[in-house]
Amino acid sequence: MPNEKEEQTRDSRRVNITLLLAQTLGLQTMLFLPFIGVSAGAVGHVIVYALIYIVIGIPVMYMENVVGQFTGRDCIEVWKARPCLAHFGYVHIIWQVLHLVYLFALGSFVVHYFLISFENPIPYYICGNWSTADCNILIVNYTVNQECVRAKETMPYCSELCTTFPEVQYWRYNILGMTRKGFHLPWRVCLASGLLASLLFLSCFKGRLSLKWALLIVTILPTSGRILFFIGSMFQKGIVVKFEEAFDTDFNKFIQRFSLSTSIADVLYTLNVGTGLSFACASRTTFRAACYSNTVIVVVITCCVSVLGICGTVMMICPYAYKYDIDPVRVMNYPISHIFEKVPRFLYVYEQTSFWLIISYSYIAISAFTLNICIISSLIEMVSKRYSMVARNPGLTAFVIAITMYLATVPLLGNLSLYFLVDAKRTMNLVSIFLVICENFVFVLWYGLERFSEDVHFMQGVQPKSSVKACWLVSGFILVYVLVTQLYKIYVDKNHTTGNKYACYFLIINICVTVLVTIVKLVIALYKKNLYEQLSLDSEWGPKSEILRRSRAMFSAQAMTKEYMYRQYHLQAGILKRQQRSNVRVKQPGVRFDVEKK
């Protein structure tokens, strides 16, 4: 029996770690953060990102995991700690649904690119009937090559050179149909979306059993693909010549473009804190589960994968910069999309291009699919607690989810719908930072730092260190600074695209409505003379188990008694030590204690 219990504990911990890794090893970690870091100074951002992961990432994620473990509540129930804030949980659900739709639509395009990478010739490397007359002019026109690439002072028309790349024209004109009138829906992308929906069904149709194996696969394969791509990039031409310049070893680009608030926000986006996913994952863990070590393991792995991604991205742009003899950072700042235009463009100069395209799009597709599984498992767990029929029929639930995701995202696969989703997702990410600030205020500051530390001591068996407590206090103020600066930046840039404009207004409305509902609740409570009830802590706050709740109440008394005994012991020890020092006979010069006086 003890062996079975230990096996169950290890299995539960394995599932917990893989679920947390599925939350953190998404596209933001695998692709977007490395691209941002390289375009603004790679070596500087490697150092800054590592520090942010340690100083802010670990404490914030640990805070969410401990709250979920201590209360056993999901992202909706946990906010019932204060009745006036009970509606905050639904903001988590809005973020999760929006992100789920965005990732599924994006994943459909990535799966399509993965499938056509097996073709010969690859469609996005040729000029087809969707192309314009200037397609691939950089290769066929010697004058353009000399004036736009080789020359230091380029001609004015060179600013639009990127739009002539065949990779760009395939994505914009054939897939998105930017030049076509009316509604455009690429049928091959719809087939890829159906394949993705089938994989989604297979990962959930057996409930927790199939989820366990799916999580293991989707957390190992992307990291393995990243490592393989990193090793393969080391053997390409131009690495030795361009690596130092691309890595920004002199910190020139980093000093010019570094923004602390943007770096902190980008790191928190990779961890997906403030999204409610950590609460759902931690609520399944048992009493005295190794929450802190799990958090550290997950954050350190995420940090290592991010650093590996930055180094791999630096190597990816070196062969292209070497072939055309241009600045690697300038290459990274081309005004084209990362996944569908830059990746195939840079890999075209690789040896065995098709193989590396398959590797790249495989780990990109799985990274998008990984967070999908994490969000869906969180939503299923939340609904299962409220409706037993969902828990009894996991296969039917998985089938309904897969069909719903397919039908809901197919209309978004045509024209410019994806760009609206990208802009909406980029601004909605800021909502997660707003919610992290609220979590820090409600569960740490308002609840009481010492009381929260005592809860952690009870659940973990070890008191949180003073450094962790300090990080909990400081991180709240740092995140307020990040939220204000990022809100201002989004507001300034809102007129760049239509999607940015609507997403900015949606973000402001979302935050304002959340705060306004809280104020209305407090005003109504003041009118009904029950304001204290709205602001007071929920009477059922704490462990769900009655035994653990009683143990927690006794733990406070025991901790006080132990603290008193500890202080008394040290006080008595100090008194005895002073007495011993005062009883020591001081030897005078010329006097011997061992000779008897006559």
mmCIF file with all atom_site columns, C-alpha atoms in Angstrom, residues 362-533:
data_model
loop_
_atom_site.group_PDB
_atom_site.id
_atom_site.type_symbol
_atom_site.label_atom_id
_atom_site.label_alt_id
_atom_site.label_comp_id
_atom_site.label_asym_id
_atom_site.label_entity_id
_atom_site.label_seq_id
_atom_site.pdbx_PDB_ins_code
_atom_site.Cartn_x
_atom_site.Cartn_y
_atom_site.Cartn_z
_atom_site.occupancy
_atom_site.B_iso_or_equiv
_atom_site.pdbx_formal_charge
_atom_site.auth_seq_id
_atom_site.auth_comp_id
_atom_site.auth_asym_id
_atom_site.auth_atom_id
_atom_site.pdbx_PDB_model_num
ATOM 1   C CA . SER A 1 362 ? 6.427   20.861 -36.405 1.00 0.00 ? 362 SER A CA 1
ATOM 2   C CA . TYR A 1 363 ? 7.605   22.390 -33.116 1.00 0.00 ? 363 TYR A CA 1
ATOM 3   C CA . ILE A 1 364 ? 5.783   25.668 -33.861 1.00 0.00 ? 364 ILE A CA 1
ATOM 4   C CA . ALA A 1 365 ? 2.509   23.795 -34.498 1.00 0.00 ? 365 ALA A CA 1
ATOM 5   C CA . ILE A 1 366 ? 2.888   21.657 -31.373 1.00 0.00 ? 366 ILE A CA 1
ATOM 6   C CA . SER A 1 367 ? 3.705   24.764 -29.295 1.00 0.00 ? 367 SER A CA 1
ATOM 7   C CA . ALA A 1 368 ? 0.435   26.375 -30.396 1.00 0.00 ? 368 ALA A CA 1
ATOM 8   C CA . PHE A 1 369 ? -1.417  23.114 -29.725 1.00 0.00 ? 369 PHE A CA 1
ATOM 9   C CA . THR A 1 370 ? 0.179   22.746 -26.250 1.00 0.00 ? 370 THR A CA 1
ATOM 10  C CA . LEU A 1 371 ? -1.483  25.810 -24.736 1.00 0.00 ? 371 LEU A CA 1
ATOM 11  C CA . ASN A 1 372 ? -4.741  24.804 -26.433 1.00 0.00 ? 372 ASN A CA 1
ATOM 12  C CA . ILE A 1 373 ? -4.732  21.548 -24.452 1.00 0.00 ? 373 ILE A CA 1
ATOM 13  C CA . CYS A 1 374 ? -3.898  23.393 -21.243 1.00 0.00 ? 374 CYS A CA 1
ATOM 14  C CA . ILE A 1 375 ? -6.789  25.871 -21.651 1.00 0.00 ? 375 ILE A CA 1
ATOM 15  C CA . ILE A 1 376 ? -9.294  23.193 -22.658 1.00 0.00 ? 376 ILE A CA 1
ATOM 16  C CA . SER A 1 377 ? -8.344  20.955 -19.713 1.00 0.00 ? 377 SER A CA 1
ATOM 17  C CA . SER A 1 378 ? -8.834  23.942 -17.391 1.00 0.00 ? 378 SER A CA 1
ATOM 18  C CA . LEU A 1 379 ? -12.257 24.745 -18.860 1.00 0.00 ? 379 LEU A CA 1
ATOM 19  C CA . ILE A 1 380 ? -13.379 21.082 -18.777 1.00 0.00 ? 380 ILE A CA 1
ATOM 20  C CA . GLU A 1 381 ? -12.280 20.767 -15.140 1.00 0.00 ? 381 GLU A CA 1
ATOM 21  C CA . MET A 1 382 ? -14.177 23.921 -14.225 1.00 0.00 ? 382 MET A CA 1
ATOM 22  C CA . VAL A 1 383 ? -17.392 22.805 -15.986 1.00 0.00 ? 383 VAL A CA 1
ATOM 23  C CA . SER A 1 384 ? -17.127 19.237 -14.627 1.00 0.00 ? 384 SER A CA 1
ATOM 24  C CA . LYS A 1 385 ? -17.234 20.542 -11.051 1.00 0.00 ? 385 LYS A CA 1
ATOM 25  C CA . ARG A 1 386 ? -20.562 22.224 -11.758 1.00 0.00 ? 386 ARG A CA 1
ATOM 26  C CA . TYR A 1 387 ? -22.156 19.677 -14.110 1.00 0.00 ? 387 TYR A CA 1
ATOM 27  C CA . SER A 1 388 ? -21.616 15.998 -13.319 1.00 0.00 ? 388 SER A CA 1
ATOM 28  C CA . MET A 1 389 ? -22.829 14.924 -16.773 1.00 0.00 ? 389 MET A CA 1
ATOM 29  C CA . VAL A 1 390 ? -19.721 16.501 -18.333 1.00 0.00 ? 390 VAL A CA 1
ATOM 30  C CA . ALA A 1 391 ? -17.484 14.544 -15.962 1.00 0.00 ? 391 ALA A CA 1
ATOM 31  C CA . ARG A 1 392 ? -19.287 11.271 -16.752 1.00 0.00 ? 392 ARG A CA 1
ATOM 32  C CA . ASN A 1 393 ? -18.960 11.670 -20.558 1.00 0.00 ? 393 ASN A CA 1
ATOM 33  C CA . PRO A 1 394 ? -15.409 12.822 -21.377 1.00 0.00 ? 394 PRO A CA 1
ATOM 34  C CA . GLY A 1 395 ? -15.543 11.425 -24.930 1.00 0.00 ? 395 GLY A CA 1
ATOM 35  C CA . LEU A 1 396 ? -18.734 13.258 -25.837 1.00 0.00 ? 396 LEU A CA 1
ATOM 36  C CA . THR A 1 397 ? -17.402 16.438 -24.217 1.00 0.00 ? 397 THR A CA 1
ATOM 37  C CA . ALA A 1 398 ? -14.173 16.227 -26.224 1.00 0.00 ? 398 ALA A CA 1
ATOM 38  C CA . PHE A 1 399 ? -16.128 15.653 -29.458 1.00 0.00 ? 399 PHE A CA 1
ATOM 39  C CA . VAL A 1 400 ? -18.386 18.668 -28.830 1.00 0.00 ? 400 VAL A CA 1
ATOM 40  C CA . ILE A 1 401 ? -15.365 20.870 -28.049 1.00 0.00 ? 401 ILE A CA 1
ATOM 41  C CA . ALA A 1 402 ? -13.498 19.757 -31.197 1.00 0.00 ? 402 ALA A CA 1
ATOM 42  C CA . ILE A 1 403 ? -16.520 20.366 -33.468 1.00 0.00 ? 403 ILE A CA 1
ATOM 43  C CA . THR A 1 404 ? -17.256 23.721 -31.809 1.00 0.00 ? 404 THR A CA 1
ATOM 44  C CA . MET A 1 405 ? -13.659 24.913 -32.210 1.00 0.00 ? 405 MET A CA 1
ATOM 45  C CA . TYR A 1 406 ? -13.630 23.878 -35.874 1.00 0.00 ? 406 TYR A CA 1
ATOM 46  C CA . LEU A 1 407 ? -16.926 25.574 -36.742 1.00 0.00 ? 407 LEU A CA 1
ATOM 47  C CA . ALA A 1 408 ? -16.112 28.698 -34.730 1.00 0.00 ? 408 ALA A CA 1
ATOM 48  C CA . THR A 1 409 ? -12.681 29.263 -36.275 1.00 0.00 ? 409 THR A CA 1
ATOM 49  C CA . VAL A 1 410 ? -13.305 28.348 -39.940 1.00 0.00 ? 410 VAL A CA 1
ATOM 50  C CA . PRO A 1 411 ? -14.835 31.781 -40.729 1.00 0.00 ? 411 PRO A CA 1
ATOM 51  C CA . LEU A 1 412 ? -11.719 33.383 -39.193 1.00 0.00 ? 412 LEU A CA 1
ATOM 52  C CA . LEU A 1 413 ? -9.344  31.651 -41.617 1.00 0.00 ? 413 LEU A CA 1
ATOM 53  C CA . GLY A 1 414 ? -10.007 33.971 -44.521 1.00 0.00 ? 414 GLY A CA 1
ATOM 54  C CA . ASN A 1 415 ? -9.093  37.520 -45.499 1.00 0.00 ? 415 ASN A CA 1
ATOM 55  C CA . LEU A 1 416 ? -7.637  39.638 -42.685 1.00 0.00 ? 416 LEU A CA 1
ATOM 56  C CA . SER A 1 417 ? -9.461  38.017 -39.771 1.00 0.00 ? 417 SER A CA 1
ATOM 57  C CA . LEU A 1 418 ? -6.231  36.586 -38.349 1.00 0.00 ? 418 LEU A CA 1
ATOM 58  C CA . TYR A 1 419 ? -4.680  40.047 -38.053 1.00 0.00 ? 419 TYR A CA 1
ATOM 59  C CA . PHE A 1 420 ? -7.642  41.208 -35.963 1.00 0.00 ? 420 PHE A CA 1
ATOM 60  C CA . LEU A 1 421 ? -7.159  38.168 -33.728 1.00 0.00 ? 421 LEU A CA 1
ATOM 61  C CA . VAL A 1 422 ? -3.427  38.909 -33.394 1.00 0.00 ? 422 VAL A CA 1
ATOM 62  C CA . ASP A 1 423 ? -4.068  42.535 -32.399 1.00 0.00 ? 423 ASP A CA 1
ATOM 63  C CA . ALA A 1 424 ? -6.812  41.511 -29.966 1.00 0.00 ? 424 ALA A CA 1
ATOM 64  C CA . LYS A 1 425 ? -4.590  38.851 -28.386 1.00 0.00 ? 425 LYS A CA 1
ATOM 65  C CA . ARG A 1 426 ? -1.656  41.272 -28.064 1.00 0.00 ? 426 ARG A CA 1
ATOM 66  C CA . THR A 1 427 ? -3.716  43.816 -26.134 1.00 0.00 ? 427 THR A CA 1
ATOM 67  C CA . MET A 1 428 ? -5.726  41.260 -24.154 1.00 0.00 ? 428 MET A CA 1
ATOM 68  C CA . ASN A 1 429 ? -2.419  39.919 -22.801 1.00 0.00 ? 429 ASN A CA 1
ATOM 69  C CA . LEU A 1 430 ? -2.268  43.119 -20.763 1.00 0.00 ? 430 LEU A CA 1
ATOM 70  C CA . VAL A 1 431 ? -5.440  42.059 -18.946 1.00 0.00 ? 431 VAL A CA 1
ATOM 71  C CA . SER A 1 432 ? -3.452  39.169 -17.450 1.00 0.00 ? 432 SER A CA 1
ATOM 72  C CA . ILE A 1 433 ? -0.985  41.666 -15.925 1.00 0.00 ? 433 ILE A CA 1
ATOM 73  C CA . PHE A 1 434 ? -3.914  43.657 -14.486 1.00 0.00 ? 434 PHE A CA 1
ATOM 74  C CA . LEU A 1 435 ? -5.234  40.452 -12.911 1.00 0.00 ? 435 LEU A CA 1
ATOM 75  C CA . VAL A 1 436 ? -1.805  39.535 -11.478 1.00 0.00 ? 436 VAL A CA 1
ATOM 76  C CA . ILE A 1 437 ? -1.728  42.929 -9.763  1.00 0.00 ? 437 ILE A CA 1
ATOM 77  C CA . CYS A 1 438 ? -5.199  42.259 -8.332  1.00 0.00 ? 438 CYS A CA 1
ATOM 78  C CA . GLU A 1 439 ? -4.100  38.797 -7.159  1.00 0.00 ? 439 GLU A CA 1
ATOM 79  C CA . ASN A 1 440 ? -1.068  40.241 -5.422  1.00 0.00 ? 440 ASN A CA 1
ATOM 80  C CA . PHE A 1 441 ? -3.191  42.887 -3.694  1.00 0.00 ? 441 PHE A CA 1
ATOM 81  C CA . VAL A 1 442 ? -6.065  40.577 -2.656  1.00 0.00 ? 442 VAL A CA 1
ATOM 82  C CA . PHE A 1 443 ? -4.238  37.363 -1.714  1.00 0.00 ? 443 PHE A CA 1
ATOM 83  C CA . VAL A 1 444 ? -1.033  38.843 -0.267  1.00 0.00 ? 444 VAL A CA 1
ATOM 84  C CA . LEU A 1 445 ? -1.327  42.493 0.789   1.00 0.00 ? 445 LEU A CA 1
ATOM 85  C CA . TRP A 1 446 ? -5.008  42.702 1.775   1.00 0.00 ? 446 TRP A CA 1
ATOM 86  C CA . TYR A 1 447 ? -5.032  39.199 3.215   1.00 0.00 ? 447 TYR A CA 1
ATOM 87  C CA . GLY A 1 448 ? -1.824  39.944 5.137   1.00 0.00 ? 448 GLY A CA 1
ATOM 88  C CA . LEU A 1 449 ? 1.701   38.934 4.214   1.00 0.00 ? 449 LEU A CA 1
ATOM 89  C CA . GLU A 1 450 ? 2.362   37.116 7.506   1.00 0.00 ? 450 GLU A CA 1
ATOM 90  C CA . ARG A 1 451 ? -0.949  35.306 7.358   1.00 0.00 ? 451 ARG A CA 1
ATOM 91  C CA . PHE A 1 452 ? -0.309  34.278 3.755   1.00 0.00 ? 452 PHE A CA 1
ATOM 92  C CA . SER A 1 453 ? 3.187   33.089 4.726   1.00 0.00 ? 453 SER A CA 1
ATOM 93  C CA . GLU A 1 454 ? 1.610   31.017 7.491   1.00 0.00 ? 454 GLU A CA 1
ATOM 94  C CA . ASP A 1 455 ? -0.730  29.394 4.930   1.00 0.00 ? 455 ASP A CA 1
ATOM 95  C CA . VAL A 1 456 ? 2.299   28.579 2.795   1.00 0.00 ? 456 VAL A CA 1
ATOM 96  C CA . HIS A 1 457 ? 4.086   27.146 5.843   1.00 0.00 ? 457 HIS A CA 1
ATOM 97  C CA . PHE A 1 458 ? 1.056   24.973 6.596   1.00 0.00 ? 458 PHE A CA 1
ATOM 98  C CA . MET A 1 459 ? 0.684   23.651 3.023   1.00 0.00 ? 459 MET A CA 1
ATOM 99  C CA . GLN A 1 460 ? 4.380   23.194 2.269   1.00 0.00 ? 460 GLN A CA 1
ATOM 100 C CA . GLY A 1 461 ? 5.783   22.374 5.696   1.00 0.00 ? 461 GLY A CA 1
ATOM 101 C CA . VAL A 1 462 ? 8.480   25.016 5.177   1.00 0.00 ? 462 VAL A CA 1
ATOM 102 C CA . GLN A 1 463 ? 8.293   28.749 5.816   1.00 0.00 ? 463 GLN A CA 1
ATOM 103 C CA . PRO A 1 464 ? 8.779   30.937 2.723   1.00 0.00 ? 464 PRO A CA 1
ATOM 104 C CA . LYS A 1 465 ? 12.144  32.677 2.757   1.00 0.00 ? 465 LYS A CA 1
ATOM 105 C CA . SER A 1 466 ? 12.451  36.391 3.427   1.00 0.00 ? 466 SER A CA 1
ATOM 106 C CA . SER A 1 467 ? 13.633  36.933 -0.159  1.00 0.00 ? 467 SER A CA 1
ATOM 107 C CA . VAL A 1 468 ? 10.404  35.375 -1.511  1.00 0.00 ? 468 VAL A CA 1
ATOM 108 C CA . LYS A 1 469 ? 8.292   37.571 0.795   1.00 0.00 ? 469 LYS A CA 1
ATOM 109 C CA . ALA A 1 470 ? 10.191  40.658 -0.364  1.00 0.00 ? 470 ALA A CA 1
ATOM 110 C CA . CYS A 1 471 ? 9.619   39.678 -3.999  1.00 0.00 ? 471 CYS A CA 1
ATOM 111 C CA . TRP A 1 472 ? 5.872   39.286 -3.331  1.00 0.00 ? 472 TRP A CA 1
ATOM 112 C CA . LEU A 1 473 ? 5.758   42.801 -1.927  1.00 0.00 ? 473 LEU A CA 1
ATOM 113 C CA . VAL A 1 474 ? 7.928   44.466 -4.568  1.00 0.00 ? 474 VAL A CA 1
ATOM 114 C CA . SER A 1 475 ? 6.458   42.648 -7.583  1.00 0.00 ? 475 SER A CA 1
ATOM 115 C CA . GLY A 1 476 ? 3.045   44.260 -7.049  1.00 0.00 ? 476 GLY A CA 1
ATOM 116 C CA . PHE A 1 477 ? 4.485   47.777 -7.375  1.00 0.00 ? 477 PHE A CA 1
ATOM 117 C CA . ILE A 1 478 ? 6.689   46.788 -10.317 1.00 0.00 ? 478 ILE A CA 1
ATOM 118 C CA . LEU A 1 479 ? 3.702   45.327 -12.168 1.00 0.00 ? 479 LEU A CA 1
ATOM 119 C CA . VAL A 1 480 ? 1.694   48.534 -11.622 1.00 0.00 ? 480 VAL A CA 1
ATOM 120 C CA . TYR A 1 481 ? 4.517   50.400 -13.381 1.00 0.00 ? 481 TYR A CA 1
ATOM 121 C CA . VAL A 1 482 ? 4.494   47.818 -16.203 1.00 0.00 ? 482 VAL A CA 1
ATOM 122 C CA . LEU A 1 483 ? 0.705   48.084 -16.622 1.00 0.00 ? 483 LEU A CA 1
ATOM 123 C CA . VAL A 1 484 ? 0.705   51.889 -16.792 1.00 0.00 ? 484 VAL A CA 1
ATOM 124 C CA . THR A 1 485 ? 3.594   52.107 -19.292 1.00 0.00 ? 485 THR A CA 1
ATOM 125 C CA . GLN A 1 486 ? 2.195   49.366 -21.527 1.00 0.00 ? 486 GLN A CA 1
ATOM 126 C CA . LEU A 1 487 ? -1.294  50.900 -21.478 1.00 0.00 ? 487 LEU A CA 1
ATOM 127 C CA . TYR A 1 488 ? 0.181   54.221 -22.542 1.00 0.00 ? 488 TYR A CA 1
ATOM 128 C CA . LYS A 1 489 ? 2.192   52.545 -25.307 1.00 0.00 ? 489 LYS A CA 1
ATOM 129 C CA . ILE A 1 490 ? -0.889  50.701 -26.638 1.00 0.00 ? 490 ILE A CA 1
ATOM 130 C CA . TYR A 1 491 ? -2.933  53.897 -26.544 1.00 0.00 ? 491 TYR A CA 1
ATOM 131 C CA . VAL A 1 492 ? -0.262  55.809 -28.507 1.00 0.00 ? 492 VAL A CA 1
ATOM 132 C CA . ASP A 1 493 ? -0.005  53.013 -31.130 1.00 0.00 ? 493 ASP A CA 1
ATOM 133 C CA . LYS A 1 494 ? -3.756  52.439 -31.437 1.00 0.00 ? 494 LYS A CA 1
ATOM 134 C CA . ASN A 1 495 ? -4.046  54.155 -34.830 1.00 0.00 ? 495 ASN A CA 1
ATOM 135 C CA . HIS A 1 496 ? -1.374  52.039 -36.559 1.00 0.00 ? 496 HIS A CA 1
ATOM 136 C CA . THR A 1 497 ? -3.914  49.405 -37.614 1.00 0.00 ? 497 THR A CA 1
ATOM 137 C CA . THR A 1 498 ? -7.666  48.987 -37.370 1.00 0.00 ? 498 THR A CA 1
ATOM 138 C CA . GLY A 1 499 ? -7.162  45.881 -35.252 1.00 0.00 ? 499 GLY A CA 1
ATOM 139 C CA . ASN A 1 500 ? -4.969  47.827 -32.813 1.00 0.00 ? 500 ASN A CA 1
ATOM 140 C CA . LYS A 1 501 ? -7.623  50.506 -32.496 1.00 0.00 ? 501 LYS A CA 1
ATOM 141 C CA . TYR A 1 502 ? -10.510 48.165 -31.678 1.00 0.00 ? 502 TYR A CA 1
ATOM 142 C CA . ALA A 1 503 ? -8.334  45.972 -29.452 1.00 0.00 ? 503 ALA A CA 1
ATOM 143 C CA . CYS A 1 504 ? -7.174  49.028 -27.473 1.00 0.00 ? 504 CYS A CA 1
ATOM 144 C CA . TYR A 1 505 ? -10.761 50.118 -26.855 1.00 0.00 ? 505 TYR A CA 1
ATOM 145 C CA . PHE A 1 506 ? -11.761 46.558 -25.971 1.00 0.00 ? 506 PHE A CA 1
ATOM 146 C CA . LEU A 1 507 ? -8.928  46.385 -23.430 1.00 0.00 ? 507 LEU A CA 1
ATOM 147 C CA . ILE A 1 508 ? -9.832  49.695 -21.786 1.00 0.00 ? 508 ILE A CA 1
ATOM 148 C CA . ILE A 1 509 ? -13.528 48.782 -21.693 1.00 0.00 ? 509 ILE A CA 1
ATOM 149 C CA . ASN A 1 510 ? -12.717 45.377 -20.186 1.00 0.00 ? 510 ASN A CA 1
ATOM 150 C CA . ILE A 1 511 ? -10.647 46.837 -17.341 1.00 0.00 ? 511 ILE A CA 1
ATOM 151 C CA . CYS A 1 512 ? -13.036 49.744 -16.732 1.00 0.00 ? 512 CYS A CA 1
ATOM 152 C CA . VAL A 1 513 ? -16.123 47.487 -16.635 1.00 0.00 ? 513 VAL A CA 1
ATOM 153 C CA . THR A 1 514 ? -14.392 45.130 -14.183 1.00 0.00 ? 514 THR A CA 1
ATOM 154 C CA . VAL A 1 515 ? -13.537 48.015 -11.848 1.00 0.00 ? 515 VAL A CA 1
ATOM 155 C CA . LEU A 1 516 ? -16.963 49.659 -12.340 1.00 0.00 ? 516 LEU A CA 1
ATOM 156 C CA . VAL A 1 517 ? -18.841 46.484 -11.358 1.00 0.00 ? 517 VAL A CA 1
ATOM 157 C CA . THR A 1 518 ? -16.781 46.368 -8.150  1.00 0.00 ? 518 THR A CA 1
ATOM 158 C CA . ILE A 1 519 ? -17.662 49.984 -7.357  1.00 0.00 ? 519 ILE A CA 1
ATOM 159 C CA . VAL A 1 520 ? -21.367 49.380 -8.064  1.00 0.00 ? 520 VAL A CA 1
ATOM 160 C CA . LYS A 1 521 ? -21.339 46.369 -5.739  1.00 0.00 ? 521 LYS A CA 1
ATOM 161 C CA . LEU A 1 522 ? -19.787 48.449 -2.966  1.00 0.00 ? 522 LEU A CA 1
ATOM 162 C CA . VAL A 1 523 ? -22.270 51.304 -3.446  1.00 0.00 ? 523 VAL A CA 1
ATOM 163 C CA . ILE A 1 524 ? -25.222 48.900 -3.299  1.00 0.00 ? 524 ILE A CA 1
ATOM 164 C CA . ALA A 1 525 ? -23.726 47.254 -0.208  1.00 0.00 ? 525 ALA A CA 1
ATOM 165 C CA . LEU A 1 526 ? -23.307 50.670 1.418   1.00 0.00 ? 526 LEU A CA 1
ATOM 166 C CA . TYR A 1 527 ? -26.948 51.464 0.683   1.00 0.00 ? 527 TYR A CA 1
ATOM 167 C CA . LYS A 1 528 ? -28.077 48.107 2.128   1.00 0.00 ? 528 LYS A CA 1
ATOM 168 C CA . LYS A 1 529 ? -25.708 48.550 5.101   1.00 0.00 ? 529 LYS A CA 1
ATOM 169 C CA . ASN A 1 530 ? -23.785 45.336 4.476   1.00 0.00 ? 530 ASN A CA 1
ATOM 170 C CA . LEU A 1 531 ? -20.538 46.864 3.228   1.00 0.00 ? 531 LEU A CA 1
ATOM 171 C CA . TYR A 1 532 ? -18.501 44.872 5.734   1.00 0.00 ? 532 TYR A CA 1
ATOM 172 C CA . GLU A 1 533 ? -19.853 41.598 4.332   1.00 0.00 ? 533 GLU A CA 1
#
